[in-house]
Each structure stands twice: as structure tokens, then as C-alpha cells.
mmCIF file of C-alpha atoms in Angstrom:
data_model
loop_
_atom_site.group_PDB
_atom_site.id
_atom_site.type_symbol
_atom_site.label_atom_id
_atom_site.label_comp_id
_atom_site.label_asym_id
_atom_site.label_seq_id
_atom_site.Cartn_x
_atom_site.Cartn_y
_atom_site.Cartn_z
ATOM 1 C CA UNK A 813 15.981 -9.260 -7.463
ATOM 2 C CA UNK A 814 18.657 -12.306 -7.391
ATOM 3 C CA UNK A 815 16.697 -14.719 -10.458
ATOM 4 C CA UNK A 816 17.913 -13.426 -13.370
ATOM 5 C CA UNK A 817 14.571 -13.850 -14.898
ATOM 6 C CA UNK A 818 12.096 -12.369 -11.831
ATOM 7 C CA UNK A 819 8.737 -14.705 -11.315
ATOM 8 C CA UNK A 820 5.228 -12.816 -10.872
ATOM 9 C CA UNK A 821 2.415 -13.745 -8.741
ATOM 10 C CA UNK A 822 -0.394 -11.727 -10.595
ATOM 11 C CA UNK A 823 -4.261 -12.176 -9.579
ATOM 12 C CA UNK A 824 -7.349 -10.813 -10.138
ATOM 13 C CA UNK A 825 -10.521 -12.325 -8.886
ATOM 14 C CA UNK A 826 -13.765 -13.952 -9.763
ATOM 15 C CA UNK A 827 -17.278 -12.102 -10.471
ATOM 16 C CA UNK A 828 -19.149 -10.800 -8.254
ATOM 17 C CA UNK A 829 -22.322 -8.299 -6.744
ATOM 18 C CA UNK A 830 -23.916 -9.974 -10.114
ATOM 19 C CA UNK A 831 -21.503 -9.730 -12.561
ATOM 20 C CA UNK A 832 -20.847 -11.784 -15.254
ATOM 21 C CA UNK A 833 -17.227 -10.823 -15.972
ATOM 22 C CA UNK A 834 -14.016 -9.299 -13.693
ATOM 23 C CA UNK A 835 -12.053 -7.370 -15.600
ATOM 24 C CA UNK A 836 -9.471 -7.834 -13.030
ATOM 25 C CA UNK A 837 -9.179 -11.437 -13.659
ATOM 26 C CA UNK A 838 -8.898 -10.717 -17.737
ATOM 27 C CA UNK A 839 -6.541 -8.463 -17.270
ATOM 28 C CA UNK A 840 -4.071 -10.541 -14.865
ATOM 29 C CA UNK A 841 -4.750 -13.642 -17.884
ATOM 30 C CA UNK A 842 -4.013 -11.258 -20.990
ATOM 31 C CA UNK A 843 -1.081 -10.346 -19.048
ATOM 32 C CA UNK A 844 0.345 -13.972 -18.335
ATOM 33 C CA UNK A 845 -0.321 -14.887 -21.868
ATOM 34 C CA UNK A 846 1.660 -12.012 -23.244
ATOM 35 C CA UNK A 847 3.894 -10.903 -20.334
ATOM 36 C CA UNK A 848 6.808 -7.967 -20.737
ATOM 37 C CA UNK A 849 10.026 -9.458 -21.858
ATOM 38 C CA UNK A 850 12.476 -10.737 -19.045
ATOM 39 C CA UNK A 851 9.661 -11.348 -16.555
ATOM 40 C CA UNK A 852 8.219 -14.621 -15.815
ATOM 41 C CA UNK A 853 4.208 -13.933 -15.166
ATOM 42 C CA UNK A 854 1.433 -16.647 -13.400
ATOM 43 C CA UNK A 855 -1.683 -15.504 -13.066
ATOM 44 C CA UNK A 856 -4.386 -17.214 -10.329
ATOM 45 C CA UNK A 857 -8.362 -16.105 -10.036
ATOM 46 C CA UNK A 858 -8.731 -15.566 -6.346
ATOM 47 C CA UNK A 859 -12.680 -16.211 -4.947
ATOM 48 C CA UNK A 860 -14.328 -13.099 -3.723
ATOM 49 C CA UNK A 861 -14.780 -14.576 -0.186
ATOM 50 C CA UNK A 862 -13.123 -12.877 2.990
ATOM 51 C CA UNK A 863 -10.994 -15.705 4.305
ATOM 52 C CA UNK A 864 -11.040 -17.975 1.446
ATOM 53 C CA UNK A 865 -9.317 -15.102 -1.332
ATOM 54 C CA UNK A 866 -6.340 -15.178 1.283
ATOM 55 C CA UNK A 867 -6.239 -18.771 1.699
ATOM 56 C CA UNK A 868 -5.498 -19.037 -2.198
ATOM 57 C CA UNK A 869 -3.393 -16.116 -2.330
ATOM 58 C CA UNK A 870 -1.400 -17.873 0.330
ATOM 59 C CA UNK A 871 -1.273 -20.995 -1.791
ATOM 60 C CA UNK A 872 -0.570 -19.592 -4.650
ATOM 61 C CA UNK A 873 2.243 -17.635 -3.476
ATOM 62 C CA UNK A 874 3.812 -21.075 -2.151
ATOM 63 C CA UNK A 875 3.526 -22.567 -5.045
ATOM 64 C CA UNK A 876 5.430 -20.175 -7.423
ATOM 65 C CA UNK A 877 7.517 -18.915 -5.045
ATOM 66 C CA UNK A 878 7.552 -14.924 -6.194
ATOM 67 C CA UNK A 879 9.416 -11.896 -5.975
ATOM 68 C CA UNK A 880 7.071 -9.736 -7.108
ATOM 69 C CA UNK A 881 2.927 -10.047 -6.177
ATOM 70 C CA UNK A 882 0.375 -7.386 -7.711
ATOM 71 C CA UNK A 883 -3.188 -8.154 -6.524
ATOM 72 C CA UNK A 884 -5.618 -6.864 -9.258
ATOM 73 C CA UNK A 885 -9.783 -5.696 -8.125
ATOM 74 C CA UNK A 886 -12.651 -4.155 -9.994
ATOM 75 C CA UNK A 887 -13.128 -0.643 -8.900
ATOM 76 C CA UNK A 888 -16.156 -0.223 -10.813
ATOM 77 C CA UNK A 889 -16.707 3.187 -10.815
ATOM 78 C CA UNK A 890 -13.307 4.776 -11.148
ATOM 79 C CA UNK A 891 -11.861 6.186 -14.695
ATOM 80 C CA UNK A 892 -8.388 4.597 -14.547
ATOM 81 C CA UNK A 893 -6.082 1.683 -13.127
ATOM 82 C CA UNK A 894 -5.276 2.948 -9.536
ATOM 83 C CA UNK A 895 -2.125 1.822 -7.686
ATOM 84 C CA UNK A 896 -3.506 1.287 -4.057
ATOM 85 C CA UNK A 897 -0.774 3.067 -1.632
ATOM 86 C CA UNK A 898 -2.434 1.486 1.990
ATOM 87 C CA UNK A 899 -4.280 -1.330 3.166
ATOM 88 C CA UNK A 900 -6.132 -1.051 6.243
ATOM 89 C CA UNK A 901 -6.563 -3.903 9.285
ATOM 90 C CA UNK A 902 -10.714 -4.133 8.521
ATOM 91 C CA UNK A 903 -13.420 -5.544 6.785
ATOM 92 C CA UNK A 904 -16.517 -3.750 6.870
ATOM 93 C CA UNK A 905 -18.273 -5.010 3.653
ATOM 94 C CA UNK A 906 -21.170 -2.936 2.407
ATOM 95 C CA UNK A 907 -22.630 -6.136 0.705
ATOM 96 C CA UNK A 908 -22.307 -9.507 1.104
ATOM 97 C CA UNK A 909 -19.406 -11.791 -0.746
ATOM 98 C CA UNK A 910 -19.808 -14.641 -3.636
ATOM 99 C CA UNK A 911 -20.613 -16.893 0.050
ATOM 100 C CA UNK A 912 -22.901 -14.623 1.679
ATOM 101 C CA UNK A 913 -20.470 -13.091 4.340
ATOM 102 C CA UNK A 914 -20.858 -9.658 5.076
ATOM 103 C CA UNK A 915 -18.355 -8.799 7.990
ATOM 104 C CA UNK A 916 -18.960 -5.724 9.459
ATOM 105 C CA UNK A 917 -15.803 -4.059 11.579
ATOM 106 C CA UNK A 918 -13.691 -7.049 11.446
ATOM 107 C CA UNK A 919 -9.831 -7.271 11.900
ATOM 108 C CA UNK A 920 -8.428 -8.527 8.580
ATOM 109 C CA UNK A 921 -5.241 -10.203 10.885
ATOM 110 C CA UNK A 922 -6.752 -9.980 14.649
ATOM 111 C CA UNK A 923 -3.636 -8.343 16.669
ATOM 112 C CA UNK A 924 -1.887 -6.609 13.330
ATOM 113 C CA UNK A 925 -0.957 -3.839 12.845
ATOM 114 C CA UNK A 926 -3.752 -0.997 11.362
ATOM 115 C CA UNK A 927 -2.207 -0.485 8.231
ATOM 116 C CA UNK A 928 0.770 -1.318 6.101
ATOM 117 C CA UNK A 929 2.134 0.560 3.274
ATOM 118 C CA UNK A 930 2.046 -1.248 -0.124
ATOM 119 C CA UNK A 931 6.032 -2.243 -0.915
ATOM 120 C CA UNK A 932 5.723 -1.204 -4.552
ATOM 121 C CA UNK A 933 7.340 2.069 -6.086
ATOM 122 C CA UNK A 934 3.806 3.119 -5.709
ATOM 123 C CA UNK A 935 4.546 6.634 -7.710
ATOM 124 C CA UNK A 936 7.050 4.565 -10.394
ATOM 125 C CA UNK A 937 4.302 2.737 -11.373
ATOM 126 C CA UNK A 938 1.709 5.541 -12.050
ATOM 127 C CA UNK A 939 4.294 6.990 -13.740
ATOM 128 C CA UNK A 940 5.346 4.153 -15.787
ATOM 129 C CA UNK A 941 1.521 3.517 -16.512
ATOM 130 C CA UNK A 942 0.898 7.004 -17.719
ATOM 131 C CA UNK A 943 3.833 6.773 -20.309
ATOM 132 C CA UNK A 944 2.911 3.875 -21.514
ATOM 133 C CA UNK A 945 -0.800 6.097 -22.548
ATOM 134 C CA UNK A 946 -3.043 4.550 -19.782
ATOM 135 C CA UNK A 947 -4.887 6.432 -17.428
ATOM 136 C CA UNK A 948 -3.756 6.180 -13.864
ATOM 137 C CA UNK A 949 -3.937 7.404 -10.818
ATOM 138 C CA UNK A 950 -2.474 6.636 -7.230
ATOM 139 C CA UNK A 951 -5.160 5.856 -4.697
ATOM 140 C CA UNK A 952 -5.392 6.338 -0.886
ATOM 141 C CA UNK A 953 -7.627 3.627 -0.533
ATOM 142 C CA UNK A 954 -8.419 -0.093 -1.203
ATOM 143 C CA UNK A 955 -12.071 0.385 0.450
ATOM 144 C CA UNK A 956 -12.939 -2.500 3.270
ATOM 145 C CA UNK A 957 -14.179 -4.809 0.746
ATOM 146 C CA UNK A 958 -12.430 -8.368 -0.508
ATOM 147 C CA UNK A 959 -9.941 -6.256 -2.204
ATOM 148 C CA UNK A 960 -8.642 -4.568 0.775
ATOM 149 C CA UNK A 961 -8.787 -7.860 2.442
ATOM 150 C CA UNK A 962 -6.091 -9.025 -0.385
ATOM 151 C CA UNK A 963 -4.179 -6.148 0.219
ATOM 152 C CA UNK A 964 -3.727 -6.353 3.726
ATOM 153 C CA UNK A 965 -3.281 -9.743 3.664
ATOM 154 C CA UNK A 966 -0.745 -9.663 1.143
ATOM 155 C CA UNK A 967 0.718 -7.258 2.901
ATOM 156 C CA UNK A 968 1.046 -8.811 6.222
ATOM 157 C CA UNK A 969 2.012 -11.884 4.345
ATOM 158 C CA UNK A 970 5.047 -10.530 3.119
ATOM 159 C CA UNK A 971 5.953 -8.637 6.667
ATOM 160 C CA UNK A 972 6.093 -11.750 8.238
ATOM 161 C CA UNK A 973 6.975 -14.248 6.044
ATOM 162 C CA UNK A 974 8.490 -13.389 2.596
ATOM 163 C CA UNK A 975 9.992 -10.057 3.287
ATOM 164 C CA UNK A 976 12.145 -10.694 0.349
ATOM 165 C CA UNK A 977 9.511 -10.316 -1.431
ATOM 166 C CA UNK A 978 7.832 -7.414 -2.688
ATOM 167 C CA UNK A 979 4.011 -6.334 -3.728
ATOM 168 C CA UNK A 980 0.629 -4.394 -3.689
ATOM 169 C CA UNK A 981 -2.630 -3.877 -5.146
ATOM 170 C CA UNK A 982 -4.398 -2.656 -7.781
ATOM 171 C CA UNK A 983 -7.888 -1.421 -8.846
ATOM 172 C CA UNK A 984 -8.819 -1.563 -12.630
ATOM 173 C CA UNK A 985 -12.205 -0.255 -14.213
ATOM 174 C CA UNK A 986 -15.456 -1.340 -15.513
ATOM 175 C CA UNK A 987 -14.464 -2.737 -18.588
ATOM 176 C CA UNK A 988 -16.698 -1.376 -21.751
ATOM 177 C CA UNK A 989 -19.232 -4.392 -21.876
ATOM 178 C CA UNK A 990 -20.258 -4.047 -18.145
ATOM 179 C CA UNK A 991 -21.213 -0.490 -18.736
ATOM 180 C CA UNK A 992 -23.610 -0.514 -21.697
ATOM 181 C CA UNK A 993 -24.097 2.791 -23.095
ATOM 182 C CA UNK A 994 -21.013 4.418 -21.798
ATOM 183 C CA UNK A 995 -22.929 5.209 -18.559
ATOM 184 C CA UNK A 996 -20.074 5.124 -16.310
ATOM 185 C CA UNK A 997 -15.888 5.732 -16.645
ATOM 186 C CA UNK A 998 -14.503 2.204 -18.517
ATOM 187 C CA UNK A 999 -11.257 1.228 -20.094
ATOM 188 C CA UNK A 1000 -11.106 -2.041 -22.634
ATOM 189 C CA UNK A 1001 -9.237 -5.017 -20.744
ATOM 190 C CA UNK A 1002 -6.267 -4.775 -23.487
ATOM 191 C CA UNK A 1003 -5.496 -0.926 -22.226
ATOM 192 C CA UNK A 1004 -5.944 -2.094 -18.312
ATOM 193 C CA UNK A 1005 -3.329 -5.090 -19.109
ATOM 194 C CA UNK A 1006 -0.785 -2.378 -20.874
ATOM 195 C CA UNK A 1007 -0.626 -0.730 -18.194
ATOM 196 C CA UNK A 1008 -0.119 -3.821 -16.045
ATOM 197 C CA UNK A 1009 2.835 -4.780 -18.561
ATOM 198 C CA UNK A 1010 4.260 -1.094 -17.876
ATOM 199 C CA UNK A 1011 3.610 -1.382 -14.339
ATOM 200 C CA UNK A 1012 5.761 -4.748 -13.480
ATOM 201 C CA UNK A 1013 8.335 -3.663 -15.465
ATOM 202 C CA UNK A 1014 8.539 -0.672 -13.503
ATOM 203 C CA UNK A 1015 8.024 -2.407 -10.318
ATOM 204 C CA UNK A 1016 10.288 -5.243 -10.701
ATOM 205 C CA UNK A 1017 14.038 -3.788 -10.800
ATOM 206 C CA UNK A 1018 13.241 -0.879 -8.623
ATOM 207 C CA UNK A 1019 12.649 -0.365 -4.816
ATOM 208 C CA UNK A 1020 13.215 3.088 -4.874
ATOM 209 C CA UNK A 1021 9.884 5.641 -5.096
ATOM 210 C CA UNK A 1022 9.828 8.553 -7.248
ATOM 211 C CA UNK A 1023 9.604 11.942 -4.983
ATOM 212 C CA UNK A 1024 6.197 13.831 -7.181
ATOM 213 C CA UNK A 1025 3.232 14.945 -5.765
ATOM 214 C CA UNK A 1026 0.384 11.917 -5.974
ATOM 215 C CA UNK A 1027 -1.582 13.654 -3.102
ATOM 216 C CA UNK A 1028 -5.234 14.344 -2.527
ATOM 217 C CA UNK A 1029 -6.786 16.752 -0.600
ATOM 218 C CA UNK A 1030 -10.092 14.858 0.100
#
């Protein structure tokens, strides 16, 4: 990157399906207010809307100008932070968004391409995440919710416009308070935004993808 200090675009978005709390979004503040040293961090709350989320993504990434965008979701449901390696050109939403919208085979970007490839050292960053003692995982996908939505739209963002630029998305946990009981795989917000810290700093002086086996069979 040519700033000597790089500048961060890191989001996470606003409750939803009933939720009181996104652990994305407390994750992308704890990390603004205490970013890793030598990178410049500015976190935005994006609205769970299809449409809208990109609209202030799009903003936001006009107004600070970045050379580095992560895009944080809830996967509720998942034991780690996942680094997303492909967004896909749908939505197909399962349940409706914080406006009532539930598009159902929907072109993200009518005319783009299917799928693009997240521009982050996808691997780096799992690796850097699992050093730093959080668990991790690479993931294969984003789902067709909002969250895919951001990715692709990030993604196609940067293709055509910034390609300076780099970026991707990531899926965090429940955090402990929206699983009472320890019913289902959680991680407090302070571990999720480690990671995060370990993640960027990973991400942000290196284009270059480590060559280990993140694969899945199913």
C-alpha cells in the first residue's frame, strides 16, 4: 500500500431476525477504538436491507477513501470467525430484512459476473487469526443473505471502481449473551475483535496467499 499509515473501512451491521445485539457491529467498534498499531481503522454500522447496506457501504467507502475494506456478519450458528473466500451474484433470502424485503433469486449486480473471489490473503488471515489463539476457519460461503449481498457488492465495487483497493468478508459468531445457556457455538466480542486486529494486520501489507490446504469436502 502507498500511505505510509494504511486507512480501514471496517463494518459490521445492525440487528436483526429479532436480535437485540450484532456482534459484528461490536466487534468492527472495539476494533476502531483499539486498532493494531500502524493502521488507521473507521468503523460504519451498515442496515440489514438488500439495496440500502450497499448504498452505505458505497458511501462510506467514498468518504474515507480505503485501501483495505473487511465487511463483518453474524453467522449465528458457526464456532469461529470465518474468512468468506466467494461471493455469489444472488439474493435468495430465507427471511425477510430489517424492511421487510425478502428477494428470492435476485441478481445482486443484474449483468455481473456470478461470482468474484474475495481479494484478501484469504488463507494469511486464518492463519494469522489462529496464531493469534482465535478460532477460525476459511469458509466457502457467504450464504444469499444481506451478508453475501455486502460481499458481492463490495466485491464488484472494487472490480470496477477502486481496484487499488483491496477487501472481503467476514462471518463472526453468536456472541455469549445471545446464546443463553451455552446452547449453541459462541465466542465473547473481545476474542472475535483479536482476531480482527490479527487479521488486518495480516491482510494489509500482503497480497500474496499462503499455499495450505483450507478445503472442504462438503
Amino acid at each position: 500500500m502507498s500511505r505510509s499509515t494504511p486507512r480501514v473501512l471496517l463494518t459490521g451491521f445492525e440487528p436483526f431476525g429479532g436480535e437485540s445485539v450484532n456482534p459484528s457491529w461490536q466487534a468492527a467498534q472495539a476494533v476502531a477504538a483499539a486498532p493494531p498499531a500502524g493502521l488507521d481503522v473507521t468503523a460504519v454500522r451498515l442496515p440489514c436491507v438488500f439495496g440500502q447496506s450497499l448504498t452505505a457501504l458505497r458511501a462510506a467507502v467514498a468518504e474515507t477513501g480505503p485501501d483495505l475494506v473487511v465487511c463483518l456478519g453474524q453467522a449465528g450458528g458457526r464456532p469461529g470467525v470465518t474468512v468468506e473466500r466467494v461471493a455469489i451474484n444472488v439474493d435468495d433470502a430465507r427471511i425477510p430484512d430489517n424492511a421487510g424485503a425478502q428477494p428470492i433469486d435476485v441478481p445482486v449486480v443484474p449483468g455481473g459476473p456470478a461470482a468474484y473471489f474475495s481479494t484478501l490473503p484469504v488463507k494469511r488471515c486464518v492463519a494469522a487469526m489462529r496464531e493469534a489463539g482465535v478460532p477460525t476457519a476459511l469458509s466457502n460461503t457467504a450464504g444469499t443473505f444481506v451478508c453475501n449481498h455486502v460481499a458481492y457488492g463490495l466485491a464488484h465495487l472494487l472490480a470496477t471502481k477502486i481496484p487499488d483497493a483491496r477487501g472481503g468478508f467476514v462471518h463472526v459468531p453468536w456472541a455469549p449473551d445471545q446464546v443463553p445457556g451455552g446452547s449453541a457455538p459462541s465466542l465473547p466480542v473481545e476474542t472475535v475483535a483479536q482476531g480482527i486486529r490479527a487479521l488486518l494486520l495480516a491482510a494489509a501489507p500482503e497480497r500474496e496467499d499462503l499455499r495450505v490446504t483450507e478445503g472442504a469436502t462438503h
